Short mmCIF file of C-alpha atoms in Angstrom, two decimals:
data_model
loop_
_atom_site.label_atom_id
_atom_site.label_comp_id
_atom_site.label_asym_id
_atom_site.label_seq_id
_atom_site.Cartn_x
_atom_site.Cartn_y
_atom_site.Cartn_z
CA MET G 1 103.05 -50.58 -71.71
CA TYR G 2 102.27 -52.71 -74.78
CA ASP G 3 105.97 -53.05 -75.58
CA LEU G 4 106.61 -54.46 -72.10
CA ILE G 5 103.65 -56.84 -72.41
CA LYS G 6 104.97 -58.05 -75.76
CA THR G 7 108.50 -58.52 -74.45
CA LEU G 8 107.48 -60.50 -71.38
CA THR G 9 104.80 -62.65 -73.02
CA GLU G 10 107.11 -63.66 -75.85
CA THR G 11 109.93 -64.58 -73.46
CA TRP G 12 110.44 -68.31 -72.98
CA GLY G 13 109.80 -69.52 -69.42
CA PRO G 14 107.86 -72.66 -68.48
CA SER G 15 107.62 -73.65 -64.81
CA GLY G 16 111.04 -74.41 -63.39
CA TYR G 17 112.80 -72.57 -66.24
CA GLU G 18 111.94 -68.94 -65.50
CA HIS G 19 115.48 -67.55 -65.71
CA HIS G 20 115.01 -65.74 -69.03
CA VAL G 21 111.87 -64.00 -67.74
CA ARG G 22 113.62 -63.07 -64.51
CA GLU G 23 116.49 -61.49 -66.45
CA ARG G 24 114.08 -59.35 -68.48
CA ILE G 25 112.26 -58.20 -65.36
CA MET G 26 115.51 -57.40 -63.55
CA GLU G 27 116.46 -55.11 -66.44
CA GLU G 28 113.15 -53.28 -66.05
CA VAL G 29 113.14 -52.85 -62.27
CA ALA G 30 116.82 -52.30 -61.46
CA ASP G 31 116.28 -48.55 -61.01
CA LEU G 32 112.77 -48.83 -59.54
CA CYS G 33 113.50 -50.53 -56.22
CA ASP G 34 115.68 -50.00 -53.16
CA GLU G 35 116.76 -53.63 -52.90
CA MET G 36 116.64 -56.57 -55.30
CA THR G 37 117.47 -60.19 -54.46
CA VAL G 38 116.92 -63.67 -55.89
CA ASP G 39 116.14 -66.39 -53.36
CA GLY G 40 117.26 -70.00 -53.47
CA LEU G 41 114.21 -71.14 -55.43
CA GLY G 42 114.57 -68.42 -58.06
CA ASN G 43 111.99 -65.87 -56.92
CA LEU G 44 112.90 -62.26 -57.70
CA ILE G 45 112.22 -60.09 -54.62
CA CYS G 46 112.16 -56.29 -54.97
CA LYS G 47 111.69 -53.93 -52.03
CA VAL G 48 110.42 -50.36 -52.21
CA GLY G 49 110.10 -48.10 -49.16
CA SER G 50 110.30 -48.87 -45.46
CA GLY G 51 108.27 -48.46 -42.29
CA GLY G 52 104.59 -49.12 -41.79
CA LYS G 53 103.17 -52.46 -42.79
CA ARG G 54 105.02 -54.96 -44.94
CA ILE G 55 102.92 -55.52 -48.07
CA MET G 56 103.82 -58.38 -50.40
CA MET G 57 102.54 -58.27 -53.99
CA ALA G 58 103.23 -61.44 -55.96
CA ALA G 59 102.99 -62.26 -59.67
CA HIS G 60 104.31 -65.49 -61.15
CA MET G 61 106.84 -65.54 -63.97
CA ASP G 62 106.28 -69.10 -65.18
CA GLU G 63 103.94 -70.35 -67.87
CA ILE G 64 102.41 -73.73 -68.63
CA GLY G 65 104.65 -75.88 -70.81
CA LEU G 66 105.39 -79.36 -72.11
CA MET G 67 108.34 -81.73 -71.76
CA ALA G 68 109.43 -84.26 -74.36
CA ASN G 69 109.64 -87.70 -72.77
CA TYR G 70 109.78 -90.22 -75.63
CA THR G 71 110.84 -90.29 -79.28
CA GLU G 72 108.85 -92.48 -81.68
CA PRO G 73 111.47 -94.67 -83.39
CA LYS G 74 109.79 -94.73 -86.82
CA THR G 75 108.65 -91.12 -87.19
CA GLY G 76 110.91 -89.27 -84.78
CA TYR G 77 107.87 -87.57 -83.32
CA LEU G 78 108.16 -86.51 -79.69
CA ARG G 79 105.65 -87.67 -77.15
CA PHE G 80 105.34 -85.37 -74.17
CA THR G 81 103.96 -84.74 -70.73
CA GLY G 82 102.56 -81.52 -69.31
CA ILE G 83 104.24 -78.93 -67.12
CA GLY G 84 101.21 -77.56 -65.33
CA GLY G 85 97.56 -77.99 -66.29
CA ILE G 86 97.02 -78.61 -70.01
CA TYR G 87 93.78 -78.18 -71.94
CA GLN G 88 93.99 -80.90 -74.57
CA ASN G 89 91.37 -79.29 -76.79
CA SER G 90 93.72 -76.35 -77.39
CA LEU G 91 96.73 -78.43 -78.46
CA PHE G 92 95.96 -79.44 -82.07
CA GLY G 93 98.07 -77.44 -84.52
CA ASN G 94 99.68 -75.24 -81.88
CA ARG G 95 103.32 -74.31 -82.19
CA VAL G 96 105.80 -74.79 -79.37
CA MET G 97 109.27 -73.40 -78.79
CA PHE G 98 112.21 -75.10 -77.07
CA GLU G 99 114.85 -73.11 -75.21
CA ASP G 100 117.28 -73.13 -78.13
CA GLY G 101 114.65 -71.57 -80.40
CA THR G 102 113.58 -74.79 -82.12
CA ILE G 103 109.95 -74.57 -83.21
CA GLY G 104 107.71 -77.64 -83.20
CA VAL G 105 104.11 -78.25 -84.21
CA ILE G 106 101.68 -80.32 -82.15
CA GLY G 107 99.81 -83.04 -83.99
CA GLY G 108 97.44 -85.71 -82.80
CA GLU G 109 96.26 -89.18 -83.64
CA ASP G 110 93.31 -89.63 -86.01
CA VAL G 111 90.62 -90.00 -83.39
CA ILE G 112 87.76 -89.51 -85.86
CA GLY G 113 88.98 -92.29 -88.12
CA LYS G 114 89.04 -94.58 -85.10
CA GLY G 115 85.43 -93.80 -84.31
CA ARG G 116 86.20 -91.63 -81.31
CA THR G 117 84.51 -88.29 -80.78
CA SER G 118 86.29 -87.14 -77.62
CA ILE G 119 89.62 -85.34 -77.32
CA PRO G 120 92.43 -87.81 -76.52
CA GLY G 121 94.66 -87.59 -73.47
CA LEU G 122 98.20 -86.27 -73.74
CA ASP G 123 99.36 -89.68 -74.92
CA GLY G 124 97.37 -89.09 -78.12
CA PHE G 125 99.47 -86.07 -79.14
CA PHE G 126 103.00 -85.59 -80.45
CA ILE G 127 105.39 -82.79 -81.42
CA ASP G 128 107.02 -82.63 -84.86
CA THR G 129 110.31 -80.71 -84.88
CA GLU G 130 111.62 -81.95 -88.23
CA ASP G 131 113.87 -79.41 -89.97
CA GLU G 132 114.61 -78.89 -93.67
CA THR G 133 117.08 -81.80 -93.65
CA GLY G 134 114.48 -84.20 -92.29
CA GLN G 135 116.12 -84.41 -88.87
CA GLN G 136 114.29 -84.06 -85.58
CA ARG G 137 116.14 -81.45 -83.53
CA VAL G 138 114.98 -82.21 -79.98
CA SER G 139 115.57 -85.12 -77.63
CA GLU G 140 113.83 -86.46 -74.54
CA GLY G 141 113.87 -84.37 -71.39
CA GLN G 142 113.77 -80.98 -73.06
CA PRO G 143 110.99 -78.57 -72.01
CA CYS G 144 109.09 -76.24 -74.31
CA SER G 145 106.51 -73.49 -74.07
CA MET G 146 103.66 -72.63 -76.39
CA TRP G 147 104.70 -70.16 -79.05
CA ARG G 148 102.92 -67.34 -80.81
CA GLU G 149 103.80 -63.75 -81.50
CA THR G 150 102.01 -61.22 -79.32
CA THR G 151 99.87 -58.85 -81.37
CA ARG G 152 97.44 -56.03 -80.73
CA ARG G 153 93.96 -55.92 -82.24
CA GLY G 154 91.99 -52.82 -81.36
CA GLY G 155 91.83 -52.62 -77.59
CA ARG G 156 92.85 -56.26 -77.11
CA VAL G 157 96.22 -57.95 -76.83
CA ILE G 158 96.53 -61.51 -78.15
CA GLY G 159 99.39 -63.78 -77.19
CA LYS G 160 100.67 -66.58 -74.99
CA ALA G 161 101.62 -66.54 -71.31
CA MET G 162 99.23 -63.74 -70.34
CA ASP G 163 98.95 -65.95 -67.25
CA ASP G 164 100.79 -64.41 -65.58
CA ARG G 165 103.11 -62.06 -67.42
CA ILE G 166 100.26 -59.53 -67.25
CA GLY G 167 100.53 -59.71 -63.46
CA CYS G 168 104.27 -59.10 -63.79
CA VAL G 169 103.61 -56.03 -65.95
CA VAL G 170 101.13 -54.70 -63.37
CA ALA G 171 103.73 -55.13 -60.62
CA ILE G 172 106.42 -53.39 -62.68
CA GLU G 173 104.11 -50.48 -63.50
CA ALA G 174 103.14 -50.17 -59.82
CA MET G 175 106.83 -49.93 -58.94
CA ARG G 176 107.24 -47.28 -61.61
CA LYS G 177 104.34 -45.26 -60.17
CA LEU G 178 105.78 -45.46 -56.65
CA ASN G 179 109.04 -44.00 -57.91
CA ARG G 180 110.88 -45.51 -54.92
CA GLN G 181 108.66 -43.62 -52.49
CA ALA G 182 106.21 -45.58 -50.35
CA PRO G 183 104.81 -45.05 -46.84
CA ASN G 184 104.95 -48.81 -46.26
CA GLU G 185 107.48 -51.52 -46.99
CA CYS G 186 106.29 -52.75 -50.39
CA VAL G 187 107.76 -56.09 -51.44
CA PHE G 188 107.16 -57.05 -55.06
CA VAL G 189 107.81 -60.74 -55.64
CA PHE G 190 108.06 -62.30 -59.10
CA THR G 191 107.58 -65.95 -58.29
CA VAL G 192 108.51 -69.28 -59.88
CA GLN G 193 106.65 -72.57 -60.35
CA GLU G 194 103.11 -71.33 -59.75
CA GLU G 195 101.68 -73.62 -62.42
CA VAL G 196 103.01 -76.73 -60.67
CA GLY G 197 101.87 -76.04 -57.12
CA VAL G 198 102.41 -72.38 -56.19
CA ARG G 199 105.85 -73.39 -54.95
CA GLY G 200 107.63 -70.07 -55.35
CA ALA G 201 104.93 -68.01 -53.66
CA ARG G 202 104.85 -70.37 -50.69
CA ALA G 203 108.59 -70.07 -50.16
CA ALA G 204 108.58 -66.31 -50.69
CA ALA G 205 105.71 -65.72 -48.27
CA TYR G 206 107.62 -67.65 -45.61
CA GLY G 207 110.75 -65.59 -46.20
CA VAL G 208 109.12 -62.17 -46.56
CA ASP G 209 106.63 -62.72 -43.70
CA PRO G 210 104.24 -59.96 -44.86
CA ASP G 211 101.47 -58.26 -42.90
CA ILE G 212 99.38 -58.10 -46.07
CA GLY G 213 99.62 -60.30 -49.16
CA ILE G 214 98.21 -59.47 -52.60
CA ALA G 215 98.24 -61.94 -55.51
CA LEU G 216 98.42 -60.42 -59.00
CA ASP G 217 97.02 -63.02 -61.38
CA VAL G 218 94.49 -63.47 -64.18
CA THR G 219 91.07 -65.06 -64.42
CA ALA G 220 88.79 -66.19 -67.22
CA THR G 221 86.36 -63.63 -68.64
#
């Protein structure tokens, strides 16, 4: 199971750009379900079994991300806005990855030198993507996700996008356990755009019209 966790958590997929995650999941579940479809919004819907009650189990594929929206003319640093809810106190020094594999590092303005003791808003941060030639490799409008390699330490797994790739892993493993045999109609939905308003789950619930709905997501511990 760890290999699947590592694969999914390291896959790039901020809200609205979940296609790489969806492709990985489709590879995993192709032989585990009776029917597999992708709806107009991008949700992956997998059905196992028939008869009885229709049970929908949903896990979201997307992760919180950032989007470059302005390039500083002197430094080339990228200013950005959030895709989903951002905790500013976790941004300093973090690495980000753009879809083409470009890695950037998040820096921030010198708030201490200015006499401030509080964490600045997003407008106080920037992304540096300068390469070995001194060129910035990203332009405005490009999204990125946080980046770190997923590792295992004792009984813990450390990485990005646990919210909610762990839920996706749980859904995949449940499908594996069912082995395409279920007394009810089990509909596993891997949803999009949860971090920006639960958009995918809303659309999927309307389309699936389940008798029972179960959300597979994480919580703070």
